[in-house]
Amino acid sequence: MIRATMLLALVALALASILVGVGDLGGAQAQNILLTSRIPRTITVMLTGTSLAIAGVLMQMLARNRFVEPSTTGTTESAMLGLFIVTVFFPGFSMMSKMLVASVFALAGTFIFITLIHRLPLRSPVMVPLVGIMFGGIVGSGVMFFAYRLDLVQSLGIWMNGDFSAVLKGRYELIWLVAVLCGLAYWLADRFTVVGMGRDFASNLGLNYKWVMAAGFSLVSMIAAVTLVIAGVVPFLGLIVPNIVSRMRGDNLRLSMPWVALLGALFVLACDVIARLLRYPYEIPIATVVGVIGSVLFIYLLLNPPRKKGVRA
Amino acid sequence: MIECCDLTLSYDQQPVLKQITLTLGKPGITALIGPNGAGKSTLLSAIARLVKPDSGTVLLDGEPVVGNQTLAKHLAILRQDNHMEARLSVYDLVCFGRYPHSGGRLTDEDLQKVAQAIDYLDLQPLQDRYLDELSGGQRQRAFIAMILAQDTEYILLDEPLNNLDMKHAVSIMKLMQQAARDMHKKIIIVLHDINFASVYADQIIAMKDGQVAYQGTPEEMITEPVMLDLYDLPMQIQQINDKPIAVYHL
């Protein structure tokens, strides 16, 4: 029932997303506008939402912490560093190669983050994302320093502020890759759930813990890199959507991942339509809208922890 | 049989296991007892490959264990103090006990084993609840159900009676006894309450200071001199229903 309603809302919002815009769909250019801009944009928005939400839930299972997602673990900033380096030194690279370099950097950054949190004696789960945000801040300011020296602060600004207005036919096709990555994540869902049960449980069940961790972090890094190259940073998404779904449907990823995917697409689609309507005919970057709505939702989630019926052992 | 040979392990240069050579895993219940810090939990973890010993080997039925997947079909371990961040329902948790056998895709046989395990631990009324909605004892029962669903020949339990009230502690021990008899399971349990060991174990192994101090049947083990040496605490041993029961509370 809820799922049907959500699917219906998704279709309605997707239609709205296709219909919203300055160009007139009644004119002779209608087909061109639809195929070149509107439909690619709607597809990109939905896939970005879905994949970032899945990246968030994967990260949370792998790190066993509710407050991590690529933008609170230094993953996104590391991807940005990779993208920056490749833009400066190899400007002729294709989008695909740029994305791959960014993925490798994202993976390396995630690895450093994981090493950091294993080395530091962290008493509270909230410390984990704080360390990640600090680490991301250091990487990010390094990028900023060189961007400033090389007069590239503007390009950096574009990456840092997620925005779908530049999505056009011929410049967005790479986003289909995240659909494949999400499919892979779903295929491996049981393994990620077992990893989320903790190292001892996972080993007891015969899971190759390290291998699954590596596979999971690779998926997360690639999703972060692709969405960064296509749309820029969209904050909070990977934090809110999985937390909401976890409360309603639990963490058995085989069951919950479709919900995460659906709600992620729905959330970003709604934010994108709002971003385009608020100052119509201009638009504000979606990262701003997601940031505002997302932070309010996140504070709400923090202030209302799930009820525990039993006694904590 | 599980054969430990020269098993040595230190944490931060503090020796925890000192050249342990031990054969265990006869059919039935083997209780591991001993004072805090004797190395009981570490021994279990080393046997189950959760920690890597500094030196020494563990053979399972004469063969060195290679590959996690194979081990998980023959040997299951439940450690103490399990914190599970993942929010799973009791039913889903028990289903994951079948993971070593069929990955995530459960067959009819798997589902039957899951239902059996849930039945065994009286968890039907709780099976749709999430783990974080349960009390410590209920959660412990859910974990044990998962281990039972895994249906391994060897079952290692590290202080499974923690968090349980007396009724549930007794019922878990009876259940283990029954599982050992009906299904020929080889169950190795770390126990703090030596009277549970006396009443339910077929074999008792006592550890002290990272070494095996004594081993034998409950009648041989639960005696005043052994207990005094092991725990450094004078105990009166009384025979109740033909079982030696230690009284040390007075």
Coordinates of C-alpha atoms in Angstrom, one line a residue:
Chain A
M1 CA 0.0 0.0 0.0
I2 CA 2.7 2.5 1.1
R3 CA 4.8 1.3 -1.7
A4 CA 2.1 1.8 -4.3
T5 CA 1.5 5.4 -3.0
M6 CA 5.3 6.1 -3.2
L7 CA 5.6 4.7 -6.7
L8 CA 2.6 6.8 -7.7
A9 CA 4.2 9.9 -6.1
L10 CA 7.4 9.1 -8.0
V11 CA 5.7 8.9 -11.3
A12 CA 3.8 12.2 -10.6
L13 CA 6.9 14.0 -9.6
A14 CA 8.8 12.7 -12.6
L15 CA 6.1 14.0 -14.8
A16 CA 6.2 17.3 -13.0
S17 CA 9.9 17.4 -13.4
I18 CA 9.6 16.9 -17.1
L19 CA 7.0 19.6 -17.4
V20 CA 8.7 22.2 -15.3
G21 CA 11.0 24.6 -17.2
V22 CA 11.3 27.8 -19.2
G23 CA 11.0 26.3 -22.6
D24 CA 7.5 25.9 -24.1
L25 CA 6.5 22.3 -24.6
G26 CA 3.7 23.4 -26.9
G27 CA 6.1 24.8 -29.5
A28 CA 7.9 23.2 -32.4
Q29 CA 10.9 22.6 -30.3
A30 CA 9.0 20.4 -27.8
Q31 CA 10.6 17.1 -28.9
N32 CA 14.0 18.6 -28.9
I33 CA 13.6 20.1 -25.5
L34 CA 12.2 16.9 -24.1
L35 CA 14.9 14.6 -25.5
T36 CA 17.9 16.9 -25.0
S37 CA 17.2 18.4 -21.7
R38 CA 14.1 17.5 -19.7
I39 CA 14.1 13.7 -19.8
P40 CA 17.9 13.4 -19.3
R41 CA 17.6 15.7 -16.3
T42 CA 14.7 13.8 -14.8
I43 CA 16.6 10.5 -15.2
T44 CA 19.8 12.0 -13.8
V45 CA 17.9 13.4 -10.8
M46 CA 16.3 10.1 -10.0
L47 CA 19.4 8.0 -10.4
T48 CA 21.4 10.5 -8.3
G49 CA 18.9 10.3 -5.5
T50 CA 18.7 6.5 -5.6
S51 CA 22.4 5.9 -5.8
L52 CA 23.4 8.4 -3.1
A53 CA 20.8 7.0 -0.8
I54 CA 22.2 3.5 -1.5
A55 CA 25.8 4.7 -1.1
G56 CA 24.7 6.1 2.3
V57 CA 23.1 2.9 3.5
L58 CA 26.0 0.8 2.4
M59 CA 28.4 3.1 4.1
Q60 CA 26.4 2.9 7.3
M61 CA 26.4 -0.9 7.2
L62 CA 30.1 -1.2 6.4
A63 CA 31.2 1.3 9.1
R64 CA 28.4 0.2 11.5
N65 CA 27.5 3.7 12.2
R66 CA 24.3 5.5 11.5
F67 CA 25.9 8.9 10.9
V68 CA 28.2 8.2 8.0
E69 CA 27.7 8.8 4.3
P70 CA 30.2 9.7 1.6
S71 CA 30.1 13.4 2.5
T72 CA 30.9 12.7 6.2
T73 CA 33.8 10.3 5.6
G74 CA 36.0 12.4 3.3
T75 CA 35.0 10.2 0.4
T76 CA 33.4 13.0 -1.6
E77 CA 36.2 15.5 -0.9
S78 CA 38.8 12.8 -2.0
A79 CA 36.8 12.3 -5.2
M80 CA 36.9 16.0 -5.7
L81 CA 40.7 16.0 -5.2
G82 CA 41.0 13.4 -7.9
L83 CA 38.7 15.3 -10.2
F84 CA 40.7 18.4 -9.6
I85 CA 44.0 16.8 -10.3
V86 CA 42.8 15.2 -13.5
T87 CA 41.3 18.5 -14.6
V88 CA 44.5 20.4 -14.0
F89 CA 47.0 17.9 -15.4
F90 CA 45.0 16.0 -18.0
P91 CA 42.2 18.4 -19.2
G92 CA 41.8 16.3 -22.3
F93 CA 40.6 13.2 -20.5
S94 CA 37.1 11.9 -21.3
M95 CA 34.4 12.1 -18.6
M96 CA 34.7 8.4 -18.1
S97 CA 38.4 8.6 -17.3
K98 CA 37.9 11.6 -15.1
M99 CA 35.3 9.7 -13.2
L100 CA 37.6 6.7 -12.8
V101 CA 40.4 8.8 -11.4
A102 CA 37.9 10.4 -9.0
S103 CA 36.8 6.9 -8.0
V104 CA 40.3 5.8 -7.2
F105 CA 40.9 8.9 -5.1
A106 CA 37.5 8.4 -3.4
L107 CA 38.4 4.8 -2.5
A108 CA 41.9 5.9 -1.2
G109 CA 40.2 8.6 0.9
T110 CA 37.7 6.2 2.3
F111 CA 40.5 3.8 3.2
I112 CA 42.4 6.5 5.1
F113 CA 39.2 7.4 6.9
I114 CA 38.6 3.7 7.9
T115 CA 42.2 3.4 9.1
L116 CA 41.8 6.6 11.1
I117 CA 38.7 5.5 12.9
H118 CA 40.3 2.1 13.7
R119 CA 43.3 3.8 15.2
L120 CA 41.5 6.4 17.3
P121 CA 39.9 5.4 20.5
L122 CA 36.4 6.7 19.8
R123 CA 34.0 6.5 22.7
S124 CA 30.9 7.8 21.0
P125 CA 29.4 6.9 17.6
V126 CA 28.9 10.6 16.9
M127 CA 32.7 11.0 16.9
V128 CA 33.0 8.8 13.8
P129 CA 31.4 11.2 11.4
L130 CA 33.1 14.2 13.2
V131 CA 36.5 12.6 12.4
G132 CA 35.3 12.1 8.8
I133 CA 34.1 15.6 8.5
M134 CA 37.5 16.9 9.8
F135 CA 39.4 14.6 7.4
G136 CA 37.1 15.7 4.5
G137 CA 37.7 19.4 5.6
I138 CA 41.5 18.9 5.4
V139 CA 41.3 17.3 1.9
G140 CA 38.8 19.9 0.8
S141 CA 40.9 22.8 2.0
G142 CA 43.9 21.4 0.2
V143 CA 41.9 21.3 -3.0
M144 CA 40.7 24.8 -2.3
F145 CA 44.3 26.1 -1.8
F146 CA 45.4 24.8 -5.2
A147 CA 42.2 25.9 -6.9
Y148 CA 42.8 29.4 -5.6
R149 CA 46.4 29.4 -6.8
L150 CA 45.3 28.1 -10.2
D151 CA 42.3 30.4 -10.5
L152 CA 39.9 27.4 -10.6
V153 CA 37.8 28.4 -7.6
Q154 CA 34.8 28.8 -9.8
S155 CA 34.9 25.3 -11.2
L156 CA 35.3 24.0 -7.7
G157 CA 32.2 26.0 -6.6
I158 CA 30.2 24.2 -9.3
W159 CA 31.3 20.8 -8.1
M160 CA 30.7 21.6 -4.5
N161 CA 27.2 22.8 -5.1
G162 CA 25.1 20.0 -6.6
D163 CA 23.1 21.3 -9.5
F164 CA 21.3 19.6 -12.3
S165 CA 20.9 22.5 -14.6
A166 CA 23.9 21.6 -16.7
V167 CA 22.5 18.1 -17.5
L168 CA 22.1 17.8 -21.2
K169 CA 22.0 15.0 -23.7
G170 CA 25.6 13.9 -24.4
R171 CA 26.8 15.0 -21.0
Y172 CA 24.8 12.8 -18.6
E173 CA 25.0 9.3 -20.0
L174 CA 27.6 8.3 -17.5
I175 CA 24.9 8.4 -14.8
W176 CA 23.6 5.1 -16.2
L177 CA 26.7 3.6 -14.6
V178 CA 25.2 4.2 -11.1
A179 CA 22.2 2.2 -12.1
V180 CA 24.5 -0.8 -12.7
L181 CA 26.3 -0.1 -9.4
C182 CA 23.0 0.0 -7.5
G183 CA 22.0 -3.3 -9.2
L184 CA 25.3 -4.8 -8.0
A185 CA 24.7 -3.5 -4.5
Y186 CA 21.3 -5.1 -4.4
W187 CA 22.7 -8.4 -5.8
L188 CA 25.2 -8.4 -2.9
A189 CA 22.7 -7.1 -0.4
D190 CA 22.8 -10.2 1.9
R191 CA 26.6 -10.0 2.2
F192 CA 26.4 -6.3 3.2
T193 CA 23.8 -7.1 5.8
V194 CA 26.0 -9.8 7.3
V195 CA 28.9 -7.4 7.4
G196 CA 26.6 -4.9 9.1
M197 CA 26.1 -7.5 11.9
G198 CA 29.7 -7.1 12.9
R199 CA 33.0 -8.8 12.2
D200 CA 32.5 -11.7 14.6
F201 CA 29.0 -12.6 13.3
A202 CA 30.2 -12.2 9.8
S203 CA 33.2 -14.5 10.4
N204 CA 31.0 -17.0 12.2
L205 CA 28.8 -17.1 9.1
G206 CA 31.8 -17.8 6.9
L207 CA 31.8 -14.4 5.1
N208 CA 35.0 -13.1 3.7
Y209 CA 34.8 -9.9 5.7
K210 CA 37.7 -8.0 4.1
W211 CA 36.6 -8.9 0.6
V212 CA 33.0 -7.7 1.2
M213 CA 34.2 -4.5 2.8
A214 CA 36.5 -3.8 -0.1
A215 CA 33.6 -4.5 -2.6
G216 CA 31.2 -2.2 -0.6
F217 CA 33.7 0.7 -0.3
S218 CA 34.4 0.4 -4.0
L219 CA 30.8 0.7 -4.9
V220 CA 30.3 3.7 -2.6
S221 CA 33.4 5.4 -4.0
M222 CA 32.3 4.9 -7.6
I223 CA 28.8 6.2 -6.9
A224 CA 30.3 9.2 -5.1
A225 CA 32.6 9.9 -8.1
V226 CA 30.0 9.5 -10.8
T227 CA 27.4 11.7 -9.1
L228 CA 30.1 14.3 -8.3
V229 CA 31.2 14.4 -12.0
I230 CA 27.6 14.7 -13.3
A231 CA 25.8 16.7 -10.6
G232 CA 28.2 17.9 -7.9
V233 CA 27.9 17.3 -4.2
V234 CA 24.4 16.6 -2.9
P235 CA 24.6 16.6 0.9
F236 CA 22.6 14.9 3.7
L237 CA 20.8 12.6 1.3
G238 CA 22.7 9.5 2.2
L239 CA 22.2 10.3 5.8
I240 CA 18.4 11.0 6.0
V241 CA 16.9 8.5 3.6
P242 CA 18.6 5.3 5.1
N243 CA 17.8 6.5 8.6
I244 CA 14.2 6.9 7.8
V245 CA 14.0 3.6 6.1
S246 CA 15.9 1.8 8.9
R247 CA 13.3 3.0 11.4
M248 CA 10.4 1.8 9.3
R249 CA 11.7 -1.3 7.6
G250 CA 14.9 -2.3 9.6
D251 CA 18.3 -3.0 8.1
N252 CA 17.9 -6.3 6.2
L253 CA 19.1 -4.8 3.0
R254 CA 17.4 -7.4 0.8
L255 CA 14.1 -6.0 2.1
S256 CA 15.0 -2.4 2.8
M257 CA 17.2 -1.4 -0.2
P258 CA 14.3 -1.0 -2.6
W259 CA 12.7 1.4 -0.1
V260 CA 16.0 3.3 0.2
A261 CA 16.2 3.5 -3.6
L262 CA 12.6 4.7 -4.0
L263 CA 12.7 7.2 -1.2
G264 CA 16.1 8.6 -2.4
A265 CA 14.7 9.2 -5.9
L266 CA 11.5 10.7 -4.5
F267 CA 13.4 13.1 -2.2
V268 CA 15.8 14.5 -4.7
L269 CA 13.1 14.7 -7.4
A270 CA 10.9 16.8 -5.0
C271 CA 13.9 19.0 -4.1
D272 CA 14.8 19.5 -7.7
V273 CA 11.2 20.6 -8.6
I274 CA 11.2 23.0 -5.7
A275 CA 14.6 24.3 -6.7
R276 CA 13.3 25.1 -10.1
L277 CA 10.0 26.6 -9.0
L278 CA 11.0 28.8 -6.0
R279 CA 12.5 31.6 -8.2
Y280 CA 10.9 30.6 -11.5
P281 CA 12.2 31.2 -14.2
Y282 CA 15.6 31.0 -12.5
E283 CA 16.7 28.1 -10.4
I284 CA 18.7 27.7 -7.2
P285 CA 21.2 24.9 -6.8
I286 CA 19.6 21.7 -5.6
A287 CA 22.3 21.2 -3.0
T288 CA 20.9 24.3 -1.2
V289 CA 17.3 23.0 -1.2
V290 CA 18.5 19.5 -0.1
G291 CA 20.7 21.1 2.5
V292 CA 17.9 23.1 4.1
I293 CA 15.2 20.4 4.0
G294 CA 17.7 17.7 4.9
S295 CA 19.2 19.4 7.9
V296 CA 15.8 20.1 9.3
L297 CA 14.8 16.4 8.8
F298 CA 18.1 15.3 10.3
I299 CA 17.7 17.4 13.4
Y300 CA 14.2 15.9 13.7
L301 CA 15.6 12.4 13.5
L302 CA 18.3 13.1 16.0
L303 CA 15.8 14.6 18.5
N304 CA 13.4 11.6 18.1
P305 CA 15.4 8.5 18.5
P306 CA 13.5 5.2 17.8
R307 CA 11.7 4.0 20.9
K308 CA 13.3 1.1 22.6
K309 CA 10.9 -1.2 24.3
G310 CA 13.4 -3.4 26.0
V311 CA 16.1 -2.7 28.5
R312 CA 19.6 -2.2 27.1
A313 CA 21.8 -5.0 28.1
Chain B
M1 CA 37.5 -33.5 17.5
I2 CA 39.1 -30.1 17.9
E3 CA 42.9 -30.4 18.6
C4 CA 44.8 -27.4 19.8
C5 CA 48.5 -27.7 19.6
D6 CA 50.9 -25.3 21.3
L7 CA 48.4 -22.5 21.0
T8 CA 50.0 -19.2 22.2
L9 CA 48.6 -15.7 22.1
S10 CA 49.4 -12.4 23.7
Y11 CA 47.7 -9.1 23.8
D12 CA 50.1 -6.2 24.2
Q13 CA 52.9 -8.6 25.4
Q14 CA 50.5 -9.9 28.0
P15 CA 50.3 -13.6 27.5
V16 CA 46.7 -14.8 27.4
L17 CA 47.2 -18.3 26.1
K18 CA 50.3 -20.2 27.0
Q19 CA 51.2 -23.1 24.8
I20 CA 47.8 -24.8 25.1
T21 CA 47.7 -28.3 23.9
L22 CA 44.2 -29.7 24.3
T23 CA 41.8 -32.0 22.6
L24 CA 38.1 -31.2 23.0
G25 CA 34.8 -31.6 21.4
K26 CA 33.5 -35.0 22.5
P27 CA 29.8 -35.5 21.8
G28 CA 27.9 -33.7 24.6
I29 CA 28.5 -30.6 26.6
T30 CA 32.0 -29.5 27.5
A31 CA 32.1 -26.7 30.0
L32 CA 35.1 -24.3 30.1
I33 CA 35.4 -22.8 33.6
G34 CA 38.0 -20.7 35.4
P35 CA 38.5 -17.4 37.0
N36 CA 38.3 -14.1 35.1
G37 CA 41.2 -13.6 32.7
A38 CA 42.0 -17.2 32.5
G39 CA 41.9 -17.2 28.7
K40 CA 38.6 -19.1 28.2
S41 CA 37.0 -16.6 25.7
T42 CA 40.3 -16.2 23.9
L43 CA 40.6 -19.9 23.5
L44 CA 37.1 -20.2 22.0
S45 CA 37.9 -17.3 19.6
A46 CA 41.1 -18.8 18.5
I47 CA 39.4 -22.1 17.8
A48 CA 36.8 -20.3 15.7
R49 CA 39.4 -18.3 13.9
L50 CA 38.0 -15.0 15.2
V51 CA 41.5 -14.2 16.5
K52 CA 44.7 -15.3 15.1
P53 CA 47.1 -17.1 17.5
D54 CA 50.7 -16.0 17.6
S55 CA 51.8 -19.6 17.2
G56 CA 50.3 -23.0 17.3
T57 CA 47.7 -24.8 15.3
V58 CA 44.0 -25.8 15.5
L59 CA 42.9 -28.9 13.7
L60 CA 39.2 -29.7 13.2
D61 CA 38.6 -33.4 12.7
G62 CA 42.3 -33.8 11.9
E63 CA 42.5 -31.1 9.2
P64 CA 43.7 -27.6 9.5
V65 CA 40.8 -25.3 8.8
V66 CA 41.1 -23.3 5.6
G67 CA 38.3 -21.2 4.1
N68 CA 35.7 -19.5 6.2
Q69 CA 32.8 -20.9 4.3
T70 CA 33.7 -24.5 5.1
L71 CA 34.4 -23.8 8.7
A72 CA 31.0 -22.0 9.1
K73 CA 29.1 -25.2 8.1
H74 CA 30.9 -27.2 10.8
L75 CA 31.5 -24.8 13.6
A76 CA 29.4 -21.9 15.0
I77 CA 30.5 -19.5 17.7
L78 CA 28.5 -17.0 19.7
R79 CA 30.7 -14.5 21.6
Q80 CA 29.5 -12.7 24.7
D81 CA 28.4 -9.0 24.7
N82 CA 27.1 -8.9 21.2
H83 CA 26.3 -5.4 20.1
M84 CA 24.4 -5.4 16.9
E85 CA 24.1 -2.1 15.2
A86 CA 22.1 -3.5 12.3
R87 CA 18.3 -3.4 12.9
L88 CA 17.1 -6.9 12.1
S89 CA 14.0 -8.7 13.1
V90 CA 14.3 -11.8 15.1
Y91 CA 13.1 -13.9 12.2
D92 CA 15.6 -12.3 9.8
L93 CA 18.4 -12.8 12.2
V94 CA 17.7 -16.5 12.6
C95 CA 17.4 -16.8 8.8
F96 CA 21.0 -15.5 8.5
G97 CA 22.0 -18.5 10.5
R98 CA 21.5 -20.4 7.3
Y99 CA 23.8 -18.1 5.4
P100 CA 26.7 -20.5 5.3
H101 CA 24.5 -23.2 3.7
S102 CA 22.7 -21.3 1.0
G103 CA 23.8 -17.7 0.9
G104 CA 20.8 -15.4 1.0
R105 CA 18.4 -17.6 -0.9
L106 CA 16.7 -19.9 1.5
T107 CA 15.5 -23.3 0.5
D108 CA 12.6 -25.2 2.1
E109 CA 15.0 -27.1 4.2
D110 CA 16.5 -23.8 5.4
L111 CA 13.1 -22.4 6.3
Q112 CA 12.3 -25.6 8.2
K113 CA 15.5 -25.3 10.2
V114 CA 14.7 -21.6 10.9
A115 CA 11.2 -22.5 12.1
Q116 CA 12.6 -25.2 14.3
A117 CA 15.2 -23.0 15.9
I118 CA 12.6 -20.3 16.6
D119 CA 10.3 -23.0 18.1
Y120 CA 13.1 -24.4 20.2
L121 CA 13.7 -21.0 21.9
D122 CA 10.1 -20.0 22.3
L123 CA 10.6 -17.0 20.0
Q124 CA 7.4 -17.2 17.9
P125 CA 5.7 -14.3 19.8
L126 CA 8.8 -12.2 19.2
Q127 CA 9.8 -13.2 15.7
D128 CA 8.6 -10.0 14.0
R129 CA 10.2 -7.7 16.6
Y130 CA 13.4 -5.9 15.9
L131 CA 16.4 -6.8 18.1
D132 CA 16.7 -3.3 19.5
E133 CA 13.2 -3.6 20.9
L134 CA 14.0 -6.7 23.0
S135 CA 15.4 -7.1 26.4
G136 CA 18.9 -8.4 26.9
G137 CA 17.7 -11.9 27.6
Q138 CA 15.3 -12.0 24.7
R139 CA 18.1 -10.8 22.4
Q140 CA 20.4 -13.5 23.7
R141 CA 17.8 -16.2 23.0
A142 CA 17.5 -14.8 19.4
F143 CA 21.3 -15.1 18.9
I144 CA 21.2 -18.6 20.2
A145 CA 18.4 -19.5 17.8
M146 CA 20.5 -18.1 15.0
I147 CA 23.5 -20.3 16.1
L148 CA 21.1 -23.4 16.3
A149 CA 19.7 -22.6 12.8
Q150 CA 23.3 -22.7 11.5
D151 CA 23.1 -26.4 12.4
T152 CA 26.8 -27.1 12.9
E153 CA 28.4 -30.1 14.4
Y154 CA 30.4 -28.0 16.8
I155 CA 28.8 -25.1 18.8
L156 CA 30.9 -22.8 20.8
L157 CA 29.1 -20.5 23.3
D158 CA 30.9 -17.8 25.3
E159 CA 28.9 -17.2 28.5
P160 CA 25.5 -17.7 26.9
L161 CA 23.8 -17.4 30.2
N162 CA 24.8 -13.7 30.7
N163 CA 21.7 -11.5 30.9
L164 CA 19.4 -14.5 31.4
D165 CA 17.2 -14.9 34.4
M166 CA 17.3 -18.2 36.2
K167 CA 14.3 -19.7 34.3
H168 CA 15.8 -18.9 30.9
A169 CA 19.3 -19.9 32.0
V170 CA 18.0 -23.4 33.0
S171 CA 16.0 -23.7 29.9
I172 CA 18.9 -22.8 27.7
M173 CA 21.1 -25.4 29.4
K174 CA 18.4 -28.1 29.1
L175 CA 18.0 -27.3 25.5
M176 CA 21.7 -27.6 24.9
Q177 CA 21.7 -30.9 26.7
Q178 CA 18.8 -32.0 24.5
A179 CA 20.5 -30.8 21.3
A180 CA 23.7 -32.6 22.3
R181 CA 21.8 -35.9 22.9
D182 CA 19.2 -35.7 20.0
M183 CA 21.4 -34.2 17.3
H184 CA 24.9 -35.4 18.6
K185 CA 26.1 -31.9 18.7
K186 CA 29.4 -31.1 20.3
I187 CA 28.8 -28.1 22.5
I188 CA 31.6 -26.2 24.2
I189 CA 30.3 -23.6 26.7
V190 CA 32.2 -21.1 28.8
L191 CA 30.3 -20.9 32.1
H192 CA 30.7 -18.8 35.1
D193 CA 28.3 -20.7 37.3
I194 CA 30.2 -23.9 38.2
N195 CA 27.0 -25.5 39.4
F196 CA 25.5 -25.3 35.9
A197 CA 28.7 -26.9 34.7
S198 CA 28.3 -29.6 37.3
V199 CA 24.7 -30.4 36.5
Y200 CA 24.7 -30.2 32.7
A201 CA 28.3 -30.8 31.4
D202 CA 29.6 -34.1 30.5
Q203 CA 33.2 -32.8 30.6
I204 CA 34.7 -29.9 32.4
I205 CA 37.9 -28.2 31.4
A206 CA 39.3 -25.7 33.9
M207 CA 41.7 -22.9 32.8
K208 CA 43.9 -20.6 34.9
D209 CA 46.5 -18.1 33.8
G210 CA 46.3 -19.0 30.1
Q211 CA 46.8 -22.7 30.7
V212 CA 44.6 -25.8 31.2
A213 CA 44.7 -26.5 34.9
Y214 CA 42.4 -29.5 35.2
Q215 CA 40.1 -31.5 33.1
G216 CA 37.7 -34.3 33.9
T217 CA 34.1 -35.3 34.7
P218 CA 32.0 -33.1 37.0
E219 CA 32.5 -35.6 39.8
E220 CA 36.2 -35.4 39.4
M221 CA 36.3 -31.6 39.0
I222 CA 33.8 -30.1 41.4
T223 CA 35.8 -31.0 44.6
E224 CA 37.0 -28.8 47.4
P225 CA 40.7 -28.9 46.6
V226 CA 40.3 -28.3 42.8
M227 CA 37.9 -25.4 43.4
L228 CA 40.1 -23.8 46.0
D229 CA 43.1 -24.0 43.7
L230 CA 41.2 -22.7 40.7
Y231 CA 39.3 -19.8 42.2
D232 CA 41.3 -19.2 45.4
L233 CA 38.0 -19.4 47.3
P234 CA 37.0 -22.0 49.9
M235 CA 33.8 -23.9 48.8
Q236 CA 31.7 -26.5 50.4
I237 CA 30.7 -29.2 48.0
Q238 CA 27.4 -30.9 48.7
Q239 CA 25.7 -33.8 46.9
I240 CA 22.2 -32.9 45.7
N241 CA 20.5 -35.4 43.5
D242 CA 23.8 -37.1 43.0
K243 CA 25.4 -34.0 41.6
P244 CA 28.2 -32.1 43.3
I245 CA 26.9 -28.6 44.1
A246 CA 29.3 -25.9 45.3
V247 CA 28.2 -23.5 48.0
Y248 CA 30.4 -20.5 48.2
H249 CA 27.9 -17.7 48.8
L250 CA 28.2 -17.8 52.6

